[in-house]
Coordinates of C-alpha atoms in Angstrom, one line a residue:
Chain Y
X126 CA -22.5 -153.0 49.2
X127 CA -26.0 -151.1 49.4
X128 CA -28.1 -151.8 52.4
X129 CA -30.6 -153.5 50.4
X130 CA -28.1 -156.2 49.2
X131 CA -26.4 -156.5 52.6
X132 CA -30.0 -156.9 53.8
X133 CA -30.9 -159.5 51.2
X134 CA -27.6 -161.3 51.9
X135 CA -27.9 -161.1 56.1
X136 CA -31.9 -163.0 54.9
X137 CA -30.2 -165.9 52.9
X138 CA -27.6 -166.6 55.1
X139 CA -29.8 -166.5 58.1
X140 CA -32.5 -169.3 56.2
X141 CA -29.2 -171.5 55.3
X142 CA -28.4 -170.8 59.1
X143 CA -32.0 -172.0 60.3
X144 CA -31.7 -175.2 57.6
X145 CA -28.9 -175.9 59.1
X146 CA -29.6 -175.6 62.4
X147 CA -32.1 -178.3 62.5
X148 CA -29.8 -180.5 61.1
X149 CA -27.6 -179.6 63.6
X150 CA -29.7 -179.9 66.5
X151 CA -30.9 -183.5 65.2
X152 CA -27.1 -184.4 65.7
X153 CA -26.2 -183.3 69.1
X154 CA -26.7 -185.6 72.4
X155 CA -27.2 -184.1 75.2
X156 CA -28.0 -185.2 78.9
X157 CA -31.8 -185.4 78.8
X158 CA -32.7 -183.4 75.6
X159 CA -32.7 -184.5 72.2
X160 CA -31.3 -188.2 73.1
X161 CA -34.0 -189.5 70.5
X162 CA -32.9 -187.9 67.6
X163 CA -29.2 -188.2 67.7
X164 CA -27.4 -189.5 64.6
X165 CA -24.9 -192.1 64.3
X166 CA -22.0 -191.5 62.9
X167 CA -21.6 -191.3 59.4
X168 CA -20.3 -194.5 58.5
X169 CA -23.1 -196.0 60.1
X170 CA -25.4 -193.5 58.9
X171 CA -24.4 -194.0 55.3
X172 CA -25.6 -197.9 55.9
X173 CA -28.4 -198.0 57.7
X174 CA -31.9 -198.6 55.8
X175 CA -34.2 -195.5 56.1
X176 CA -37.8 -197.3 56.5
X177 CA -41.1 -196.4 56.2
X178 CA -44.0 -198.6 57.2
X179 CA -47.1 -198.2 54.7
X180 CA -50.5 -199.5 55.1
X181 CA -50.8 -201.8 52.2
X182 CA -50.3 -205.2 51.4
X183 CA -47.7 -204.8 48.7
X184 CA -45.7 -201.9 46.8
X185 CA -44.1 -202.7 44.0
X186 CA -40.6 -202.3 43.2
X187 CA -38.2 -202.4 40.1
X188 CA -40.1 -200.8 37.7
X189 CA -43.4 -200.8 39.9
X190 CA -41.7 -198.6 42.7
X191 CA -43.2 -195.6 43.8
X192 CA -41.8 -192.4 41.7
X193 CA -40.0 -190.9 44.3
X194 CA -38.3 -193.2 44.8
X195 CA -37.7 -194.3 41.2
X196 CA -35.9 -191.4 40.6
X197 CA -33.1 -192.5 42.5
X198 CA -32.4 -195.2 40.1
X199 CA -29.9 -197.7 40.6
X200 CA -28.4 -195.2 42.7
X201 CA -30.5 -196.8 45.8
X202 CA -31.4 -200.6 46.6
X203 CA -35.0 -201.2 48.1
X204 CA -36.4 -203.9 50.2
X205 CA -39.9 -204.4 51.2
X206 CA -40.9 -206.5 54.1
X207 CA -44.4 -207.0 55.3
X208 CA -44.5 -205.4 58.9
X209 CA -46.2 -207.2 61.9
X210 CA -49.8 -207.4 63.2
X211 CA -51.7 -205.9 59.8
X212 CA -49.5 -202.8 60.2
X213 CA -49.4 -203.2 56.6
X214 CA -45.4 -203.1 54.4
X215 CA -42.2 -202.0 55.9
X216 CA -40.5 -199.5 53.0
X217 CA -36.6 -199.3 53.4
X218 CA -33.8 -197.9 50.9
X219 CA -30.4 -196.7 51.1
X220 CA -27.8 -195.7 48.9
X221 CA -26.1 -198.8 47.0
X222 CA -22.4 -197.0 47.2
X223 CA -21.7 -195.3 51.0
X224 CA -19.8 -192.4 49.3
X225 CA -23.1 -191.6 48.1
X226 CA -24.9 -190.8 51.4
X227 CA -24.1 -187.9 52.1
X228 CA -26.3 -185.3 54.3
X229 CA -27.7 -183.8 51.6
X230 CA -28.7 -186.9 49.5
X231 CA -29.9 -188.7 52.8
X232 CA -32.3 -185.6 53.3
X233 CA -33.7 -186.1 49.6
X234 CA -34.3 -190.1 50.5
X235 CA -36.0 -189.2 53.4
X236 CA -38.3 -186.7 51.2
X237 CA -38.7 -189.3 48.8
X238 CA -40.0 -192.2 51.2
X239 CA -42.4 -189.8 53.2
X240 CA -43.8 -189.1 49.4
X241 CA -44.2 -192.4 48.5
X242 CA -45.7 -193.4 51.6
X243 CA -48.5 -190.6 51.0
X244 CA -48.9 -191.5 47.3
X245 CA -49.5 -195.4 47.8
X246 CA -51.3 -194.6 51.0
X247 CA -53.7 -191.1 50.3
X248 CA -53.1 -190.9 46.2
X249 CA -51.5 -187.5 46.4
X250 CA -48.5 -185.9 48.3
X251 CA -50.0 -182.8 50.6
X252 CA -48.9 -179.6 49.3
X253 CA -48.6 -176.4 52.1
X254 CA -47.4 -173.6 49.6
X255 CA -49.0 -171.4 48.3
X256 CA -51.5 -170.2 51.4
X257 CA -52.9 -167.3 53.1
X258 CA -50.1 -165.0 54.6
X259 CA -50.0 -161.4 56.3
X260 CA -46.4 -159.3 56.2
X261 CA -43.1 -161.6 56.3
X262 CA -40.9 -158.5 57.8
X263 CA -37.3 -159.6 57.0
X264 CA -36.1 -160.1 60.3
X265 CA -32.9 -162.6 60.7
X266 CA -35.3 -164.9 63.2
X267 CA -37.8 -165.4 60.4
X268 CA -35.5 -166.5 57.7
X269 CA -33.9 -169.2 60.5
X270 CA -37.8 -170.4 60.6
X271 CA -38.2 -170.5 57.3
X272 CA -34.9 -172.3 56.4
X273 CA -35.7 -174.8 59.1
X274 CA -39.3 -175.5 57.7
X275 CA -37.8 -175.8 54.2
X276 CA -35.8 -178.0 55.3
X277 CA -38.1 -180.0 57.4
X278 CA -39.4 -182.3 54.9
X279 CA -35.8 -183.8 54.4
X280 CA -35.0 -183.4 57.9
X281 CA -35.6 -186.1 61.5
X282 CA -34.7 -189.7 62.5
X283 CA -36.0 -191.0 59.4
Chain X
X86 CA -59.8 -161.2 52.5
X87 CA -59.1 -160.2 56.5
X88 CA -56.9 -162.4 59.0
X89 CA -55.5 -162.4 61.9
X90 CA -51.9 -162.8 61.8
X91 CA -49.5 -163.6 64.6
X92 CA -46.8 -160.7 64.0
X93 CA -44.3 -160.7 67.2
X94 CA -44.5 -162.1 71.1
X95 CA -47.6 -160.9 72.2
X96 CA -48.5 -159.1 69.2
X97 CA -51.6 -159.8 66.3
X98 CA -52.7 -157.8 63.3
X99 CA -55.7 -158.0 61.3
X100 CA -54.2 -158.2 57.8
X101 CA -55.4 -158.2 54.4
X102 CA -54.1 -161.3 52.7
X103 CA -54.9 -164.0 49.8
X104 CA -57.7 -166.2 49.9
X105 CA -57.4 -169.7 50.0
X106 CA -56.9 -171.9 47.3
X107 CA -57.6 -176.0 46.5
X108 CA -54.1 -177.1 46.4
X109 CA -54.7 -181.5 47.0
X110 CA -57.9 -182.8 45.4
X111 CA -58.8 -183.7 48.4
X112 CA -59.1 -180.1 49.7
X113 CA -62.2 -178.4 50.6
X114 CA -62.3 -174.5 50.9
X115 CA -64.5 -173.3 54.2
X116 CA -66.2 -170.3 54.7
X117 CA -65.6 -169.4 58.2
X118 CA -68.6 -168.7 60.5
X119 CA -67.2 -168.8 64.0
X120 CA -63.8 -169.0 65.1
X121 CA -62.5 -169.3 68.7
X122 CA -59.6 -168.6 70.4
X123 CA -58.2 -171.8 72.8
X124 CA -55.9 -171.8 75.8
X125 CA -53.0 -173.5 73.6
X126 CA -53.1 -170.4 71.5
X127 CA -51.8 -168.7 74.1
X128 CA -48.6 -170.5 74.0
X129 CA -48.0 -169.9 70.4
X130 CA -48.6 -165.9 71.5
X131 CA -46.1 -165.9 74.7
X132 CA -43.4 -167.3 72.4
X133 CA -42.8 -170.9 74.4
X134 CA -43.7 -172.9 71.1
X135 CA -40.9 -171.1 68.9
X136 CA -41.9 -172.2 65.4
X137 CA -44.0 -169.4 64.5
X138 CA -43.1 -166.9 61.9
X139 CA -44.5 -163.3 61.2
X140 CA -47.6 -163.2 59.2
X141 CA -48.9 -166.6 60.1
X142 CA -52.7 -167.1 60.3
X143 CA -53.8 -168.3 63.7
X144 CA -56.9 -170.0 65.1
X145 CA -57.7 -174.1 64.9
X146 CA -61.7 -174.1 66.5
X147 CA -63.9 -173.2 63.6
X148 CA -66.9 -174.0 61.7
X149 CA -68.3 -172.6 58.3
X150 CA -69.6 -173.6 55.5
X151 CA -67.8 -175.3 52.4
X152 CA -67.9 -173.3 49.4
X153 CA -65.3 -175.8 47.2
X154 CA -64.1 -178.6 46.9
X155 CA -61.9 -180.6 45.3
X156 CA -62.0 -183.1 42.8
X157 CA -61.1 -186.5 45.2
X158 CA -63.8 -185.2 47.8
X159 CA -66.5 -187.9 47.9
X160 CA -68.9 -187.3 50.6
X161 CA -69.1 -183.5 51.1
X162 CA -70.5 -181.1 48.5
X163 CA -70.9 -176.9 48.6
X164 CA -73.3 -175.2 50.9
X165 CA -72.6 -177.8 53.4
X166 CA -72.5 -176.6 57.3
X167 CA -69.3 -178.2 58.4
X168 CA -67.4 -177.9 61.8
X169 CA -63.8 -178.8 60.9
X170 CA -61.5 -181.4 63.2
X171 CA -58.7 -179.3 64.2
X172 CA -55.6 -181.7 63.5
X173 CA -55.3 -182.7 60.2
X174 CA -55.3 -186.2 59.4
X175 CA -55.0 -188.1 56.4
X176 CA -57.5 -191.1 57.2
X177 CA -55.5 -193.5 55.4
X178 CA -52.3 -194.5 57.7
X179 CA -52.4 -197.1 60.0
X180 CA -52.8 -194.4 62.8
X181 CA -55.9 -193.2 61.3
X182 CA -56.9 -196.8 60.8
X183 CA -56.8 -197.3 64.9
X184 CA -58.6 -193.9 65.2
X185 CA -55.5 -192.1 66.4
X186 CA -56.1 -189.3 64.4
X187 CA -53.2 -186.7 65.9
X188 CA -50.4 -189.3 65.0
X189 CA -51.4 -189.0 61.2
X190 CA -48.3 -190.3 59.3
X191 CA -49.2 -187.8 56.7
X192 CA -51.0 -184.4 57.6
X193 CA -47.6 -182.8 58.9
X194 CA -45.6 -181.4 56.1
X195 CA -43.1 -180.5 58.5
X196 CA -41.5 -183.8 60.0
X197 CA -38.1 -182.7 60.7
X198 CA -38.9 -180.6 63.5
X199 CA -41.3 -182.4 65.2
X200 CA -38.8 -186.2 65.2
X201 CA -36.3 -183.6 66.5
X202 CA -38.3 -182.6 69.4
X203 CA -40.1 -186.2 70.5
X204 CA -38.3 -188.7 68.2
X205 CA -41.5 -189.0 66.2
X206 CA -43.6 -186.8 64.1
X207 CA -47.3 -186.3 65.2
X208 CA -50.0 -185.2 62.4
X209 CA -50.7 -181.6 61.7
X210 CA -52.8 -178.8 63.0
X211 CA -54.3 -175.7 61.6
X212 CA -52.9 -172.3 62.3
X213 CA -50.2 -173.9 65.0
X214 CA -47.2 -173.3 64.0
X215 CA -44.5 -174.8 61.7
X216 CA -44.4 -178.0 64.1
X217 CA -46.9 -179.2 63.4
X218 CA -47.0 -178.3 59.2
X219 CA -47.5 -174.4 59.0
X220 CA -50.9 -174.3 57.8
X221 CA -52.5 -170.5 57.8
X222 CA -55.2 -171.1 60.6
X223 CA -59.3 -170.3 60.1
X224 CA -59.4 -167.0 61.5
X225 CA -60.4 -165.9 58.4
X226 CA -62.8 -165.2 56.2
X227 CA -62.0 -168.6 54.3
X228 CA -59.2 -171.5 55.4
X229 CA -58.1 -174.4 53.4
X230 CA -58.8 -178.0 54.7
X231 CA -57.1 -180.9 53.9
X232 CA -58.8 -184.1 53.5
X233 CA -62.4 -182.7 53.3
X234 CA -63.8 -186.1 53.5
X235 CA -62.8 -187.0 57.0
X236 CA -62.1 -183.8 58.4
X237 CA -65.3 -182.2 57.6
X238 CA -68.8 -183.0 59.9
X239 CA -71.8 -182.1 58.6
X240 CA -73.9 -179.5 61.6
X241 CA -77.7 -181.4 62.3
X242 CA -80.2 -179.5 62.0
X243 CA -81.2 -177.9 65.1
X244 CA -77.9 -177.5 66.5
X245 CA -76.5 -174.1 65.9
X246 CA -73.3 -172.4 64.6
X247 CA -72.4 -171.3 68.3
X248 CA -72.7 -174.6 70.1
X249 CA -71.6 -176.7 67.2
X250 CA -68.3 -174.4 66.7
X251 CA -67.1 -176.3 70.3
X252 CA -67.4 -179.6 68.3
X253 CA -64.8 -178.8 66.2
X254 CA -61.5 -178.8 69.1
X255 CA -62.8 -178.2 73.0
X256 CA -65.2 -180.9 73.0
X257 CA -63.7 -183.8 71.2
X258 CA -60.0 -182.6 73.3
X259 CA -62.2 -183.0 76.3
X260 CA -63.9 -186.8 75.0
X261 CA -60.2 -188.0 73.9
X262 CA -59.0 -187.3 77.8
X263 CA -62.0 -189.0 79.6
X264 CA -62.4 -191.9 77.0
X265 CA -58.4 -192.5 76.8
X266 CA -58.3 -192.2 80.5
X267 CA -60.6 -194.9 81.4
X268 CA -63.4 -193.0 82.6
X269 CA -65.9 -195.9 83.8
X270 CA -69.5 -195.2 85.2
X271 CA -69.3 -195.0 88.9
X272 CA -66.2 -193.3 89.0
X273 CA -64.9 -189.7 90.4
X274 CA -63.3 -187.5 88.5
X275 CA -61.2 -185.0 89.1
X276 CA -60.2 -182.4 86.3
X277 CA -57.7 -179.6 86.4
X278 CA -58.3 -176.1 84.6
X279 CA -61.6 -174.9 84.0
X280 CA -61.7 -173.0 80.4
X281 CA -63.6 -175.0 77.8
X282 CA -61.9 -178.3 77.6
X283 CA -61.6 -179.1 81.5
X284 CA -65.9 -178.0 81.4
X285 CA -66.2 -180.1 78.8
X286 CA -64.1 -182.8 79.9
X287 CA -66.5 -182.8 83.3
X288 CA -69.5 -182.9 81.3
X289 CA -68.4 -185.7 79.5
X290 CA -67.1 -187.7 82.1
X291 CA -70.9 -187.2 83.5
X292 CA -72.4 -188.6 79.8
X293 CA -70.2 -191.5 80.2
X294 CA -71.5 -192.4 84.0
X295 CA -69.2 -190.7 86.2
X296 CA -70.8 -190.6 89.4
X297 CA -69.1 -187.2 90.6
X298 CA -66.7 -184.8 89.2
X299 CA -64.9 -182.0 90.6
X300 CA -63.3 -179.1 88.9
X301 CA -60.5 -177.4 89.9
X302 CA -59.7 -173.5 88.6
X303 CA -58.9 -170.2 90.5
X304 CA -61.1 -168.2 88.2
X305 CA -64.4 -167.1 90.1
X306 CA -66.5 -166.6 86.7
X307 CA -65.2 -170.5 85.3
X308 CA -66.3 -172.2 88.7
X309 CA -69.6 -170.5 88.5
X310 CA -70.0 -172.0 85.2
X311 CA -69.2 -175.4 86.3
X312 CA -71.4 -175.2 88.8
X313 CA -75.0 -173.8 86.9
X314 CA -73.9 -175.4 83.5
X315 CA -71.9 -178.5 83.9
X316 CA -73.4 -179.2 86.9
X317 CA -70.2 -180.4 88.5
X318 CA -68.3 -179.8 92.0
X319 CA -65.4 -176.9 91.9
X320 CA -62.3 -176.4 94.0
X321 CA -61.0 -173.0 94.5
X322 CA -57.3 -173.7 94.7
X323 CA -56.4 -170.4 96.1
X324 CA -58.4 -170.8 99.1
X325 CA -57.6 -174.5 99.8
X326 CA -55.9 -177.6 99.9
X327 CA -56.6 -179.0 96.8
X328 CA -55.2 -183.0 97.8
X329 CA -57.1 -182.8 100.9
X330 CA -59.8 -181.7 99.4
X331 CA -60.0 -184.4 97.3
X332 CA -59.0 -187.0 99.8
X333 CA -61.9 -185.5 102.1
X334 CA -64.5 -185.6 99.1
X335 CA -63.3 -189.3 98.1
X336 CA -62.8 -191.2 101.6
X337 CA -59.4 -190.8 101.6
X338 CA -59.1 -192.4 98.4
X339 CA -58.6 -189.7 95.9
X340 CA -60.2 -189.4 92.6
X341 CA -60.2 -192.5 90.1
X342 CA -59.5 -190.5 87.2
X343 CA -57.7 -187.2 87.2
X344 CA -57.3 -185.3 83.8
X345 CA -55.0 -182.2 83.2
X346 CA -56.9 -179.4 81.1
X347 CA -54.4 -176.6 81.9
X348 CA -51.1 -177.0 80.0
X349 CA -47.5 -175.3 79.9
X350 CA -48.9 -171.9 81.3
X351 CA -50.1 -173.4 84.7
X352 CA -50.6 -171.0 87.7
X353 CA -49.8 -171.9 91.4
X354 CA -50.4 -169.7 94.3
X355 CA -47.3 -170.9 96.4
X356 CA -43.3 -171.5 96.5
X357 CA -44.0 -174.2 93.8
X358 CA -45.4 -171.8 91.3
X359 CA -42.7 -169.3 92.2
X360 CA -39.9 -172.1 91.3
X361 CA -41.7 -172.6 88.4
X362 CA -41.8 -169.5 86.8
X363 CA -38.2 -168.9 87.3
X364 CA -36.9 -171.9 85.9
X365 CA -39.4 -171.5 82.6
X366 CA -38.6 -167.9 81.9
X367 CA -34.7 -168.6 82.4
X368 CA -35.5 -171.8 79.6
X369 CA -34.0 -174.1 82.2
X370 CA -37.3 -176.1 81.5
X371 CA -39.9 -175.3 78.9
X372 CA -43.0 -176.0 80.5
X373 CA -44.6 -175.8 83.9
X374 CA -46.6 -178.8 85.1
X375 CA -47.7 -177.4 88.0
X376 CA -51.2 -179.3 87.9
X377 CA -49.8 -182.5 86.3
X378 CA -47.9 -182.9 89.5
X379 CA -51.1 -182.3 91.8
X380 CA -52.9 -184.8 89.5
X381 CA -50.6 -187.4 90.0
X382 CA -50.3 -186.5 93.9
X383 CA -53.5 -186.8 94.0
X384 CA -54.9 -189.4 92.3
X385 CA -56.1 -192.9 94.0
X386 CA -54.0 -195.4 94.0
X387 CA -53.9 -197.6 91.0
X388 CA -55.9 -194.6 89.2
X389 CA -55.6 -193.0 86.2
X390 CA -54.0 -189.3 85.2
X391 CA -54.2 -188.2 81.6
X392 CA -52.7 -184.3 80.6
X393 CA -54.8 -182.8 78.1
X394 CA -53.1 -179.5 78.1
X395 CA -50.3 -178.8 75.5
X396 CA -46.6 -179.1 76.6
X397 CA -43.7 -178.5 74.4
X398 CA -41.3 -180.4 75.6
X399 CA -39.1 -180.4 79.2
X400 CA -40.6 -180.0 82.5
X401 CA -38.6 -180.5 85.9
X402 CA -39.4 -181.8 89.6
X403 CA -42.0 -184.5 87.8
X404 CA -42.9 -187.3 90.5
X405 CA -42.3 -190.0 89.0
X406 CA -41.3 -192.1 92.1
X407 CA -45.3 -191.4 92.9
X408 CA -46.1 -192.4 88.9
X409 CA -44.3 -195.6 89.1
X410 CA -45.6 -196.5 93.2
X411 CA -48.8 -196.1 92.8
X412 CA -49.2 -198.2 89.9
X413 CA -50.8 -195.1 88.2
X414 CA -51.7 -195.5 84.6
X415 CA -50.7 -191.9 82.8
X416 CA -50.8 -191.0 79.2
X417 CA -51.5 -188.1 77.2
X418 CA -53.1 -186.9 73.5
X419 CA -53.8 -184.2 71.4
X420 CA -56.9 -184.4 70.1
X421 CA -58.7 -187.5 67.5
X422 CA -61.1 -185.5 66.3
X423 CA -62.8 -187.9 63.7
X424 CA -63.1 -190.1 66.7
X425 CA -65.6 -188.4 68.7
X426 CA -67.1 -185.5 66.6
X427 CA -69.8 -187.2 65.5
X428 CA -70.6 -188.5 68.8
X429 CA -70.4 -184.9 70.6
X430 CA -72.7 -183.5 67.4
X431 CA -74.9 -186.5 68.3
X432 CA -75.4 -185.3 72.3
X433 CA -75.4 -181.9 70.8
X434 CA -78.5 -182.2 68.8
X435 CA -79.8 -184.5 72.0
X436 CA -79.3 -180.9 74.1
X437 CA -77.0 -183.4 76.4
X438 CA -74.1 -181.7 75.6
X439 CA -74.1 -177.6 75.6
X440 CA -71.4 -175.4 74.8
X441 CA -72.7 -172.0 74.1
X442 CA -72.1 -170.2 77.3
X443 CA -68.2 -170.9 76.7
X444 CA -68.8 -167.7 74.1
X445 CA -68.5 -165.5 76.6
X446 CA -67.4 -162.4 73.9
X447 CA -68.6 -162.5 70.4
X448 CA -67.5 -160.1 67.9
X449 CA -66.0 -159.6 64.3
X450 CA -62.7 -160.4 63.4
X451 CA -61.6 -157.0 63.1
X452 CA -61.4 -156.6 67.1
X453 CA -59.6 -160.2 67.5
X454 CA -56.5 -158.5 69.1
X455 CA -59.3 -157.5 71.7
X456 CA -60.3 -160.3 71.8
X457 CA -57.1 -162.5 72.7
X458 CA -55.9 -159.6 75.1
X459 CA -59.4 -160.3 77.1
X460 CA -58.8 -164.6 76.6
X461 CA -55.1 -164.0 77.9
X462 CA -55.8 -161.4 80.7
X463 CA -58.9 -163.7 81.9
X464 CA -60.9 -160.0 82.0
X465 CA -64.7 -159.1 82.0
X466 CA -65.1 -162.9 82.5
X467 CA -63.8 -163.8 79.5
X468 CA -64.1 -167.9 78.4
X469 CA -63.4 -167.7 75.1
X470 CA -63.6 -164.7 72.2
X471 CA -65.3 -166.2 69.7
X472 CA -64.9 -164.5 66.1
X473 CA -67.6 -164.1 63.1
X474 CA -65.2 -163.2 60.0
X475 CA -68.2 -163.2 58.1
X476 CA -70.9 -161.3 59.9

């Protein structure tokens, strides 16, 4: 293999590794650090309702839901529930079948209510990319970063 | 154009890269005019806040002038002189809504990390790392904002670029702590770290009626300032007993209101500071809250201690038993910008309120690696390096 592809292929896995990593380190519990984001096991996990609460008075569901969450389909049910004290409507979905919910398709809901949250509540979901950069030297600690932020948007107790 | 990049621990480049483009239609596009370097930059260039990757664009503590915008912005138009809030916040959430402008729901692109770390995600900041969203910072010629509406304050006329640039992160960090800590007319106050926010923070605590303030910093050129600018009290804690001090200064009551300005990076001169160090460079705790723990030691009882400086995340030895005893009230904030920048830009125009002489070394953005080596190595005096990307 020439150094330039073992190179390329040390960078991928080493942005997978970083991706995975904060998925990782969202799971573990240990004494004193992290307590608040550990996961529950994953027949729990594949039940719970992922919520978002959104300052408005009503979202609209069936065809009326937010796109993000559209997209899902029947795939997902939805509730809505209007939070306490003016703190506006409590957003919550999760997968209809529990074989669905897997990591990967948990990380996508969690993207898709943060989205819909920020379109009902701003009009527009923030973009970061593209943006002023200097020199991204290939370095196996930079791809971990950058597969953690890449993952980042799908990732945390949501 | 020209930025300055973070590149390695310890290391910055100026670098040629892209210019800024509108990506939200609620984005404006600032041409930078002054840009500071701040004490929580430091961390992010001693490696304790681990999220930042080679050829990211530093700095947070700007002002400029906006040269686009995009088409959601309402209330701001080209050629206006802005200084620009720090943390970016959406002004829409409920967070927003209660003026809690750091917890935005929806300024940090990067929630992951962030629920990880605290269980929660807190809004974003320019040029701070991927924590909190990864946006390239405004030492640069230009920077992206988000939400140009809200996160935008038009400069009166009268108050210039140099004292209005503190408007944009040191001064409103400084009004959160004393307003969010209680600070009530008649009160002492006691504040910990004398760079730009713990000045501030004791000039503000004056505006709002604090009868006496007293400072607290090692730094000969810093207490100086306190004394001729802020017109506050200092402590010299290398030379003294900082508790007695205060308990001497107070009638044995200690301070109502003590606010931490100093952060993860906290110097002591004795065993304590020692113990510290180790444990932080072996990452057995991530922080050193050296000058939290003297805050709470100190304060009265039934007082108030607020931290102002950034922590990451763990810190050890915190005296809690004295928290809890005491019936201290404690918190803690980033900064709410959009709470309090028009009221500093008010007392700034009213010549209450003066930050130029935080500028202690002004120069172009080329020598910004000089710059952060004299902010870092507190050298020739240095406050704060304040840059001029433009000229």
């Amino acid at each position: 293999m020439a150094t330039s592809s073992l190179l390329s292929r040390i960078s991928e896995v080493a942005s997978s590794a970083g991706g995975a990593l904060l998925g990782r380190a969202q799971s573990l519990r240990l004494p004193g650090v992290g307590t608040a984001s550990a996961k529950d096991s994953p027949e729990v996990a594949a039940r719970r309702w992922r919520a978002v609460t959104v300052l408005t008075d009503r979202i609209g569901t069936g065809p009326d839901l937010p796109a993000p969450l559209a997209a899902f389909g029947d795939r997902i049910e939805v509730r809505t529930t209007p939070a306490p004290a003016g703190k506006g409507t409590e957003l919550a979905a999760r997968f209809t079948a529990p074989a669905d919910a897997t990591d990967e398709r948990v990380g996508k809901l969690r993207e898709a209510l943060r989205q819909a949250k920020q379109l009902i509540e701003t009009g527009e979901v923030l973009r970061i990319e593209p943006q002023p950069e200097g020199r991204r030297p290939e370095t196996p600690q930079g791809r971990v970063l950058e597969g953690a932020a890449a993952r980042a948007p799908k990732e945390g107790v949501l | 154009m020209k930025a300055l990049t973070w590149t390695g621990v310890n290391q910055l480049s100026v670098e040629d890269v892209a210019e800024p483009t509108l990506l939200n239609g609620h984005d404006v596009i600032v041409k930078v005019r002054r840009t500071t370097t701040c004490g929580s930059d430091l961390h992010l260039l001693s490696g304790y806040i681990p999220f930042m990757r080679a050829g990211d664009v530093i700095g947070h503590e700007f002002m400029g002038e906006i040269v686009e915008v995009g088409p959601a912005v309402r209330h701001r138009a080209v050629g206006d002189r802005v200084v620009v809030s720090s943390f970016v916040a959406c002004g829409s959430c409920w967070y927003c809504a209660q003026e809690l402008y750091s917890l935005c729901d929806n300024a940090n692109p990067n929630p992951g990390i962030t629920e990880g770390l605290w269980g929660q995600a807190i809004g974003g900041c320019l040029g701070y790392s991927h924590a909190v969203g990864g946006y390239a910072g405004s030492h640069a010629e230009y920077i992206r904002v988000p939400y140009g509406d809200g996160s935008t304050f038009v400069v009166p006329d009268g108050v210039s670029d140099d004292r209005a640039l503190f408007a944009s992160d040191a001064a409103p960090t400084a009004f959160t702590g004393v307003d969010l800590a209680g600070v009530r007319p008649g009160d002492t106050v006691a504040v910990w770290g004398a760079g730009g926010v713990g000045q501030l923070a004791a000039r503000i605590s004056e505006l709002v009626g604090a009868e006496r303030v007293v400072v607290i910093d090692r730094l000969p050129d810093r207490l100086q300032q306190v004394r001729e600018v802020i017109g506050a009290e200092t402590i010299d804690y290398t030379s003294t007993d900082v508790a007695a001090e205060l308990r001497e200064l107070t009638g044995g009551r200690g301070p109502d209101v003590c606010i931490e300005a100093v952060g993860m990076e906290a110097h002591s001169p004795g065993p304590q500071g020692v113990y510290d160090q180790v444990k932080q460079q072996l990452r057995l705790q991530t922080d050193r809250p050296t000058a939290v723990r003297e805050a709470i030691m100190s304060c009265r009882k039934g007082g108030s201690v607020f931290v102002l400086g950034v922590f990451a995340e763990m810190v050890d030895k915190f005296p809690l038993g004295a928290l809890m005893n005491k019936s201290l009230r404690f918190g803690g904030a980033q900064v709410h910008g959009p709470r309090y920048i028009p009221r500093i830009l008010e007392h700034m125009a009213a010549g209450a309120l003066v930050t130029e002489h935080l500028a202690t070394h002004v120069m172009p953005l080329d020598e910004a690696p000089h710059g952060y080596e004299l902010f870092k190595e507190k050298q020739d005096g240095c406050v704060r390096a304040v840059f001029t990307p433009n000229g």
